[in-house]
Coordinates of C-alpha atoms in Angstrom, one line a residue:
Chain A
M1 CA -16.1 25.4 -15.6
V2 CA -13.5 27.7 -17.0
D3 CA -12.6 30.6 -14.7
P4 CA -12.5 33.6 -17.1
T5 CA -10.2 35.4 -14.8
D6 CA -7.5 32.8 -15.5
Y7 CA -7.2 34.2 -19.0
L8 CA -4.1 36.3 -19.2
G9 CA -5.2 38.7 -21.9
P10 CA -7.6 41.6 -21.5
I11 CA -11.0 40.7 -20.2
R12 CA -14.1 42.9 -19.9
P13 CA -14.0 44.5 -16.4
Y14 CA -17.3 43.2 -15.2
V15 CA -16.2 39.6 -15.8
L16 CA -14.2 40.0 -12.6
T17 CA -17.3 40.9 -10.7
G18 CA -19.5 38.1 -12.1
G19 CA -21.5 40.5 -14.2
Q20 CA -22.4 43.0 -11.5
A21 CA -21.9 46.6 -12.5
R22 CA -22.7 48.2 -9.1
P23 CA -21.7 47.4 -5.6
S24 CA -24.3 45.8 -3.3
R25 CA -23.6 48.5 -0.7
N26 CA -22.9 52.2 -1.2
T27 CA -20.8 52.7 1.8
V28 CA -17.5 51.7 0.3
R29 CA -15.5 54.7 -0.8
P30 CA -11.9 54.9 -2.1
E31 CA -10.7 55.6 1.5
T32 CA -12.7 52.9 3.2
L33 CA -10.3 50.7 5.3
L34 CA -10.5 47.0 4.8
V35 CA -9.0 44.0 6.4
A36 CA -9.5 40.2 5.7
N37 CA -11.3 38.1 8.2
A38 CA -8.9 35.2 8.7
D39 CA -11.6 33.0 10.3
V40 CA -13.7 32.7 7.2
S41 CA -12.1 30.8 4.3
L42 CA -13.2 31.4 0.7
P43 CA -15.3 28.7 -1.0
P44 CA -13.6 26.7 -3.8
S45 CA -15.8 28.5 -6.3
A46 CA -14.2 31.9 -5.5
T47 CA -12.4 33.5 -8.4
R48 CA -8.7 34.2 -8.6
Q49 CA -9.4 37.9 -8.3
H50 CA -11.5 37.5 -5.1
R51 CA -8.7 35.3 -3.7
S52 CA -6.0 37.9 -4.5
L53 CA -8.1 40.6 -2.9
V54 CA -8.6 38.7 0.3
Q55 CA -4.9 37.7 0.4
L56 CA -3.8 41.3 -0.1
C57 CA -6.0 42.5 2.7
R58 CA -4.3 40.3 5.3
G59 CA -3.1 43.7 6.5
M60 CA -5.2 46.9 6.5
L61 CA -5.6 48.8 3.3
S62 CA -8.0 51.2 1.8
L63 CA -10.2 50.3 -1.2
A64 CA -8.2 52.5 -3.6
E65 CA -4.8 51.0 -2.4
A66 CA -6.1 47.5 -2.8
A67 CA -7.3 48.3 -6.3
A68 CA -4.0 50.0 -7.3
H69 CA -1.9 47.0 -6.0
L70 CA -4.1 44.5 -7.9
K71 CA -4.1 46.8 -11.0
I72 CA -7.9 46.9 -11.3
P73 CA -10.2 49.9 -11.4
V74 CA -11.6 51.2 -8.1
S75 CA -15.1 50.7 -9.4
V76 CA -14.5 47.0 -10.1
A77 CA -12.8 46.5 -6.7
A78 CA -15.7 48.2 -5.0
V79 CA -18.1 45.6 -6.3
M80 CA -15.8 42.8 -5.3
V81 CA -15.3 44.3 -1.8
S82 CA -19.0 44.7 -1.2
D83 CA -19.6 41.0 -2.0
L84 CA -16.7 40.0 0.2
V85 CA -18.0 42.1 3.1
D86 CA -21.5 40.6 2.6
T87 CA -20.0 37.1 2.9
G88 CA -17.9 38.0 5.9
H89 CA -14.5 37.5 4.2
L90 CA -13.6 41.2 4.4
A91 CA -14.3 43.6 7.3
V92 CA -14.7 47.4 7.1
R93 CA -12.4 49.0 9.7
T94 CA -13.9 52.5 10.3
V95 CA -15.5 53.8 13.4
G96 CA -19.2 54.2 13.0
A97 CA -20.8 55.4 9.8
D98 CA -18.9 57.9 7.7
P99 CA -20.4 61.3 8.2
D100 CA -21.0 63.3 5.0
T101 CA -18.4 65.8 6.1
P102 CA -15.8 65.4 8.8
N103 CA -16.9 67.1 12.1
Y104 CA -15.0 69.8 13.8
E105 CA -13.4 67.5 16.4
L106 CA -12.0 65.2 13.7
L107 CA -10.7 68.2 11.7
E108 CA -9.0 69.4 14.9
R109 CA -7.2 66.1 15.3
V110 CA -6.2 66.2 11.6
L111 CA -4.8 69.7 12.0
H112 CA -2.9 68.7 15.1
G113 CA -1.5 65.6 13.3
L114 CA -0.3 67.7 10.3
R115 CA 1.3 70.3 12.6
S116 CA 3.2 67.5 14.4
L117 CA 4.7 66.0 11.3
Chain B
M1 CA 14.4 70.4 8.3
A2 CA 12.8 72.3 5.4
S3 CA 15.4 71.0 3.0
V4 CA 14.4 67.3 3.4
V5 CA 12.6 66.6 0.2
S6 CA 13.3 63.1 -0.9
D7 CA 15.3 61.4 1.8
H8 CA 12.2 59.5 3.0
R9 CA 11.8 57.9 -0.4
G10 CA 14.2 55.0 0.1
A11 CA 14.1 52.4 2.9
D12 CA 11.2 54.1 4.7
R13 CA 8.8 53.6 1.9
D14 CA 9.4 50.0 0.8
E15 CA 7.0 47.1 0.5
A16 CA 7.0 46.3 4.2
D17 CA 5.3 49.6 4.9
R18 CA 2.5 49.0 2.4
Y19 CA -0.1 48.4 5.1
V20 CA -1.9 50.9 7.2
S21 CA -0.9 50.7 10.9
P22 CA -3.3 48.5 12.9
T23 CA -3.7 51.4 15.4
V24 CA -5.6 53.4 12.8
R25 CA -9.3 53.8 13.4
Q26 CA -10.4 56.4 10.9
S27 CA -9.7 57.5 7.4
V28 CA -10.1 61.0 5.9
K29 CA -9.2 62.5 2.5
I30 CA -8.2 65.6 0.8
L31 CA -8.5 66.1 -2.9
V32 CA -5.5 67.8 -4.6
S33 CA -6.8 69.2 -7.8
G34 CA -5.5 71.4 -10.7
P35 CA -4.7 71.2 -14.4
F36 CA -2.3 68.7 -15.9
G37 CA 1.3 69.3 -15.0
V38 CA 0.6 71.8 -12.1
G39 CA 2.4 69.6 -9.6
K40 CA -0.4 67.5 -8.0
T41 CA 1.6 64.3 -8.0
S42 CA 4.8 66.2 -6.8
L43 CA 2.9 67.5 -3.8
I44 CA 1.5 64.1 -3.0
D45 CA 4.8 62.5 -3.4
S46 CA 6.6 65.0 -1.2
V47 CA 4.3 64.3 1.8
S48 CA 3.2 60.7 1.3
E49 CA 4.6 57.9 3.5
I50 CA 4.0 55.4 0.7
V51 CA 5.3 55.7 -2.9
P52 CA 2.3 57.2 -4.6
L53 CA -0.1 54.7 -6.2
R54 CA -2.0 55.0 -9.4
T55 CA -5.4 53.6 -10.3
E56 CA -7.1 54.0 -13.7
E57 CA -10.7 53.9 -14.8
Q58 CA -12.0 53.4 -18.3
M59 CA -14.8 55.6 -19.2
T60 CA -16.9 55.7 -22.4
R61 CA -18.0 59.1 -23.5
Q62 CA -20.4 59.9 -26.3
S63 CA -18.6 62.1 -28.7
L64 CA -20.2 65.3 -29.7
G65 CA -20.3 64.4 -33.4
V66 CA -22.8 62.1 -35.0
D67 CA -21.8 59.7 -37.7
S68 CA -23.9 60.9 -40.5
L69 CA -23.5 57.8 -42.6
M70 CA -24.4 55.2 -40.0
G71 CA -26.8 57.4 -38.0
V72 CA -25.4 56.1 -34.7
E73 CA -23.4 58.1 -32.1
R74 CA -19.8 57.2 -32.0
K75 CA -18.4 56.4 -28.6
T76 CA -14.8 57.0 -27.5
C77 CA -13.0 55.4 -24.6
T78 CA -10.9 57.5 -22.3
T79 CA -8.7 56.5 -19.4
V80 CA -8.6 58.7 -16.3
A81 CA -5.9 58.2 -13.8
L82 CA -5.9 59.0 -10.1
D83 CA -2.6 59.3 -8.3
F84 CA -2.7 59.1 -4.5
G85 CA -0.7 59.0 -1.3
R86 CA -1.1 58.5 2.4
I87 CA -0.1 60.1 5.7
T88 CA -0.7 58.6 9.1
L89 CA -1.6 61.3 11.7
G90 CA -1.2 60.8 15.4
G91 CA -1.3 57.0 15.1
D92 CA -5.1 56.6 14.7
I93 CA -6.0 58.6 11.6
V94 CA -4.9 58.0 8.1
L95 CA -5.2 60.9 5.6
Y96 CA -5.4 60.1 1.9
L97 CA -4.5 62.6 -0.7
Y98 CA -6.1 62.0 -4.1
G99 CA -4.7 63.9 -7.1
T100 CA -7.8 64.7 -9.2
P101 CA -7.6 66.3 -12.7
G102 CA -9.7 69.4 -13.2
Q103 CA -11.9 68.2 -16.0
R104 CA -15.7 68.0 -15.5
R105 CA -15.9 64.5 -16.9
F106 CA -13.5 63.2 -14.3
W107 CA -15.7 64.5 -11.4
D108 CA -18.8 63.2 -13.0
H109 CA -17.3 59.8 -13.2
W110 CA -15.9 59.6 -9.7
A111 CA -19.2 60.5 -8.1
G112 CA -18.2 59.3 -4.6
L113 CA -14.7 60.8 -4.6
A114 CA -15.6 64.2 -3.1
E115 CA -18.2 62.8 -0.7
G116 CA -17.0 63.2 2.8
A117 CA -13.7 64.9 1.8
I118 CA -12.2 67.5 4.2
G119 CA -11.8 69.7 1.2
A120 CA -9.8 70.3 -2.0
L121 CA -6.4 72.0 -2.3
I122 CA -6.4 73.6 -5.8
L123 CA -2.9 74.0 -7.2
V124 CA -2.4 76.8 -9.8
D125 CA 0.5 77.7 -12.0
T126 CA 0.4 81.5 -12.5
R127 CA 2.4 81.2 -15.7
R128 CA -0.7 79.5 -17.3
L129 CA -3.5 80.6 -15.1
E130 CA -6.2 80.0 -17.8
E131 CA -5.7 76.3 -17.5
S132 CA -7.1 76.4 -14.0
F133 CA -10.4 78.0 -15.0
E134 CA -12.2 74.6 -15.5
V135 CA -11.2 73.5 -12.0
F136 CA -12.8 76.5 -10.5
D137 CA -15.9 76.1 -12.6
Q138 CA -16.1 72.6 -11.1
M139 CA -15.5 73.8 -7.5
E140 CA -18.3 76.4 -7.8
L141 CA -20.7 73.5 -8.5
S142 CA -19.7 71.6 -5.4
D143 CA -20.0 72.2 -1.6
T144 CA -16.5 71.0 -1.0
P145 CA -14.4 73.6 0.9
F146 CA -11.3 74.6 -1.0
A147 CA -8.1 76.5 -0.6
V148 CA -5.8 77.7 -3.4
A149 CA -2.0 77.2 -3.5
V150 CA 0.2 78.8 -6.1
N151 CA 2.8 76.2 -6.9
V152 CA 6.0 78.2 -7.2
F153 CA 8.3 77.1 -10.0
P154 CA 11.8 78.6 -10.4
D155 CA 10.6 81.0 -13.2
T156 CA 7.2 81.8 -11.6
P157 CA 6.8 85.6 -11.7
D158 CA 6.2 87.3 -8.3
I159 CA 2.5 88.1 -8.5
P160 CA 0.8 89.3 -5.3
L161 CA -1.7 86.7 -4.2
D162 CA -4.6 89.2 -4.1
Q163 CA -4.1 89.8 -7.8
V164 CA -4.4 86.0 -8.4
V165 CA -7.6 86.0 -6.4
A166 CA -8.9 88.8 -8.6
A167 CA -7.8 87.2 -11.8
L168 CA -9.6 84.0 -10.8
D169 CA -12.7 86.0 -9.6
L170 CA -12.7 84.0 -6.4
P171 CA -14.6 85.1 -3.3
T172 CA -12.3 87.3 -1.3
D173 CA -12.3 85.0 1.7
T174 CA -10.9 82.1 -0.3
P175 CA -7.7 81.0 1.5
M176 CA -4.8 81.6 -0.7
T177 CA -1.2 80.5 -0.2
S178 CA 1.9 79.7 -2.2
C179 CA 4.0 76.5 -1.9
R180 CA 6.7 74.5 -3.5
A181 CA 5.1 71.2 -4.2
L182 CA 8.4 69.4 -4.2
D183 CA 9.1 70.5 -0.6
K184 CA 7.5 68.5 2.2
E185 CA 7.3 71.2 4.8
S186 CA 5.9 73.7 2.3
S187 CA 3.3 71.2 1.0
I188 CA 2.2 70.3 4.6
Q189 CA 1.8 74.0 5.3
A190 CA -0.6 74.3 2.3
L191 CA -2.6 71.3 3.6
I192 CA -2.8 73.0 7.0
T193 CA -4.2 76.2 5.3
L194 CA -7.0 74.0 3.8
V195 CA -7.8 72.2 7.0
E196 CA -8.1 75.4 9.0
H197 CA -10.5 76.7 6.3
A198 CA -12.5 73.5 6.5
M199 CA -12.7 73.9 10.3
G200 CA -14.2 77.4 9.8
S201 CA -16.8 76.0 7.5
A202 CA -17.6 73.1 9.9
R203 CA -18.0 75.6 12.8
L204 CA -20.3 77.7 10.7
A205 CA -22.4 74.7 9.7
G206 CA -22.6 73.6 13.3
A207 CA -23.7 77.1 14.5
Q208 CA -26.5 77.1 11.9
R209 CA -27.9 73.8 12.9

């Protein structure tokens, strides 16, 4: 089968995601930190874009950074990341669940960090 | 050290430093908003440890006009860009700064962008204050804490900050400061003003619980 992502010209963005328009999980945000799981190798059927994403995430990066380096929209990268987290190829590196708003203790640490710069 | 503006641009910010330190356990974000050309990317660039990155989204938007001949609504495609930078704080927190345009359509599109944000630093240019109105219309619709910073350009007139608050019809307790977005120390100070304000909001929310 032809991998449509091998085509070098413009392709419709959802081709990269295998037709999905929305991520399978809604916990990925632009600032969500990701790192590849080196123990799980990608299946031969993985697209070039999925491979590039896992390869890029050999070090820790946020979703928005990964999208910017790969020159794909964050919304498209979010779909790919959700899939790769589901299959165990990528791990989310954030403590606990993201609260809706940062708590006082976290803000205090941010303030201290900014003052120490 | 206040004069150090761009010395950190070279060797410190090359490809090798692309990755977030493995000691980081948590990420937080601040939105830097304001009209086009107000200095959002300058501020992000002056404080970021990485060369600011850009990501673009395509969005289709139904135009207001209707094609009377065809009887179908015409759609237009717009690109919205997000510039952002990163600062590692205390070794275990990474702070992202997202430069977000003021237009309503941008905020509608990036639904998750403001979610969980510490707050928004709104940059204004007092030489063309009217261009900021849409940003404040947008902020009034959201719960995101915000602080206002006048970006001081060489020919910015010396207007007292309380007059700017009055002109923008902001609540009198809105934190207001001025900064030079090209200057690292000055930009960090503006971010500190916002974080202190967000701490006040967080304490208030905690007390009401």
